[in-house]
Amino acid sequence: MYKTRFPMELYEMVIDQVDEATLHSTALVCKAWTPRSQYNLFCTVELNWPSHYDRFLELLQTSPHLTSLVKEITISENSLLALLRPPMSIIARLPSLLRPYPFVQPRRLTVHNQVWIPTRYDPSYLLDLSHLASITSLDLFDVTFTTVADFSIVLHALQRLRSLNATHVECRHQLDTRASAAIGGDLRCLTSMHIRSSHPTSAIDWLLQCNRFPALRHFECDYELSTNDVMDQGLGAFWSSSGQTLKTLTLAISKRAVRVPAPFPSQVIGTPPRVQSACDRHSNAHLERHFDLSPCTSLATLWIDCRQEREVAPDWTWLIFALTSLGRTATTSIPLHITLAFQHPSHALATLYMHTAALDCALAS
């Protein structure tokens, strides 16, 4: 009887969609299915408990051909050992574990809900961490460092980072301004960065203020500004040092006191630059730098998140100022695509009416 033969690519597409338990079965069906099943089983290694670490070590020792399939390592340790003895945590032991196995070449490291303190680990930790040169993407979610010095150690040890996601990264203690600036540096390979930070934003501010990104192309920013001590925050310095290379910018700005209906105070954002006098522009230059996008001369795509809580009136003074500042230096040779994102059309209509004239003028300019 004639048997229908499907192309192997079709089987692989199906294998890519099944869960872990099914993958253990598909790996045993036939030799042709084994490589794809193993790839899906070992592509991402999750280390959440000390027992996961022990099993990973056993895998390294007994099946090195499988560990070469590892492309991403995810750490979200939920153990009392990590809390009481930080040097024994998974994040502290992982670099020394991988150093004798150069065939393990992960591309992405993802860390969730961790206290990461390299300065309290083994003295060889920095050297071991720097040997993970294959890591090009670092994702940090709710990670706490002792100070920005620990954050700096991690970033500059992973010298080939091309992508950085820092979501709610915090520091327990603050360094003085001079010490923070001294431990900054160049992240030469970084081309994509995504930050999300609620006030206080000290760790992210250090990242934006004290580091340089000569190759950065894509930047996503969900940033909460304080209406009181906004001058200590880092957006303005970032535009000045890295804006010339940006191609794609996604921007969402919110106030710390979100339920206060009043707009950002004049100390944060003043008169749009096109209607300021020369004296006003000089006096307000240091106050409005957080929204001054004029250094972004290569920008091709600007995506603005206008989604707000329904009961809160949006404050778009900053948005109109930012668009107007772009108009001062935009070049005709680079088409600029601007997208305003709303929850739904009725939300757009309900929030646009107060700012339609000023927004239309800014876009037209």
PDB file of N, CA and C in Angstrom, residues 5-9 11-12 15 26-38:
ATOM      1  N   ARG A   5       4.285  10.374   2.435  1.00  0.00           N
ATOM      2  CA  ARG A   5       5.455  10.862   3.161  1.00  0.00           C
ATOM      3  C   ARG A   5       5.418  12.390   3.196  1.00  0.00           C
ATOM      4  N   PHE A   6       5.367  12.925   4.391  1.00  0.00           N
ATOM      5  CA  PHE A   6       5.378  14.371   4.562  1.00  0.00           C
ATOM      6  C   PHE A   6       6.823  14.855   4.672  1.00  0.00           C
ATOM      7  N   PRO A   7       7.095  16.054   4.228  1.00  0.00           N
ATOM      8  CA  PRO A   7       8.457  16.584   4.378  1.00  0.00           C
ATOM      9  C   PRO A   7       8.831  16.729   5.853  1.00  0.00           C
ATOM     10  N   MET A   8      10.122  16.563   6.155  1.00  0.00           N
ATOM     11  CA  MET A   8      10.592  16.611   7.534  1.00  0.00           C
ATOM     12  C   MET A   8      10.322  17.974   8.166  1.00  0.00           C
ATOM     13  N   GLU A   9      10.334  19.029   7.361  1.00  0.00           N
ATOM     14  CA  GLU A   9      10.074  20.365   7.888  1.00  0.00           C
ATOM     15  C   GLU A   9       8.698  20.449   8.549  1.00  0.00           C
ATOM     16  N   TYR A  11       7.062  17.938  10.060  1.00  0.00           N
ATOM     17  CA  TYR A  11       7.159  17.286  11.373  1.00  0.00           C
ATOM     18  C   TYR A  11       7.839  18.204  12.395  1.00  0.00           C
ATOM     19  N   GLU A  12       8.886  18.891  11.966  1.00  0.00           N
ATOM     20  CA  GLU A  12       9.615  19.767  12.877  1.00  0.00           C
ATOM     21  C   GLU A  12       8.744  20.924  13.352  1.00  0.00           C
ATOM     22  N   ILE A  15       6.634  19.466  16.080  1.00  0.00           N
ATOM     23  CA  ILE A  15       7.433  19.223  17.288  1.00  0.00           C
ATOM     24  C   ILE A  15       7.699  20.528  18.029  1.00  0.00           C
ATOM     25  N   THR A  26       8.353  12.283  21.674  1.00  0.00           N
ATOM     26  CA  THR A  26       8.720  12.438  20.259  1.00  0.00           C
ATOM     27  C   THR A  26      10.205  12.141  20.033  1.00  0.00           C
ATOM     28  N   ALA A  27      11.019  12.355  21.055  1.00  0.00           N
ATOM     29  CA  ALA A  27      12.450  12.068  20.909  1.00  0.00           C
ATOM     30  C   ALA A  27      12.716  10.579  20.728  1.00  0.00           C
ATOM     31  N   LEU A  28      11.750   9.732  21.122  1.00  0.00           N
ATOM     32  CA  LEU A  28      11.928   8.279  21.043  1.00  0.00           C
ATOM     33  C   LEU A  28      11.206   7.664  19.858  1.00  0.00           C
ATOM     34  N   VAL A  29      10.472   8.456  19.084  1.00  0.00           N
ATOM     35  CA  VAL A  29       9.698   7.902  17.978  1.00  0.00           C
ATOM     36  C   VAL A  29      10.608   7.319  16.906  1.00  0.00           C
ATOM     37  N   CYS A  30      11.557   8.119  16.448  1.00  0.00           N
ATOM     38  CA  CYS A  30      12.497   7.666  15.420  1.00  0.00           C
ATOM     39  C   CYS A  30      13.708   8.578  15.435  1.00  0.00           C
ATOM     40  N   LYS A  31      14.779   8.143  14.752  1.00  0.00           N
ATOM     41  CA  LYS A  31      16.013   8.921  14.733  1.00  0.00           C
ATOM     42  C   LYS A  31      15.823  10.284  14.084  1.00  0.00           C
ATOM     43  N   ALA A  32      14.927  10.369  13.097  1.00  0.00           N
ATOM     44  CA  ALA A  32      14.720  11.630  12.392  1.00  0.00           C
ATOM     45  C   ALA A  32      14.085  12.683  13.291  1.00  0.00           C
ATOM     46  N   TRP A  33      13.295  12.238  14.295  1.00  0.00           N
ATOM     47  CA  TRP A  33      12.625  13.184  15.189  1.00  0.00           C
ATOM     48  C   TRP A  33      13.482  13.564  16.399  1.00  0.00           C
ATOM     49  N   THR A  34      14.502  12.793  16.677  1.00  0.00           N
ATOM     50  CA  THR A  34      15.294  13.004  17.885  1.00  0.00           C
ATOM     51  C   THR A  34      16.005  14.361  17.937  1.00  0.00           C
ATOM     52  N   PRO A  35      16.719  14.777  16.870  1.00  0.00           N
ATOM     53  CA  PRO A  35      17.448  16.056  16.973  1.00  0.00           C
ATOM     54  C   PRO A  35      16.551  17.247  17.269  1.00  0.00           C
ATOM     55  N   ARG A  36      15.388  17.325  16.586  1.00  0.00           N
ATOM     56  CA  ARG A  36      14.512  18.468  16.819  1.00  0.00           C
ATOM     57  C   ARG A  36      13.893  18.428  18.208  1.00  0.00           C
ATOM     58  N   SER A  37      13.586  17.233  18.675  1.00  0.00           N
ATOM     59  CA  SER A  37      13.020  17.102  20.025  1.00  0.00           C
ATOM     60  C   SER A  37      14.045  17.508  21.075  1.00  0.00           C
ATOM     61  N   GLN A  38      15.288  17.060  20.886  1.00  0.00           N
ATOM     62  CA  GLN A  38      16.334  17.432  21.832  1.00  0.00           C
ATOM     63  C   GLN A  38      16.609  18.928  21.804  1.00  0.00           C
TER      64      GLN A  38
END
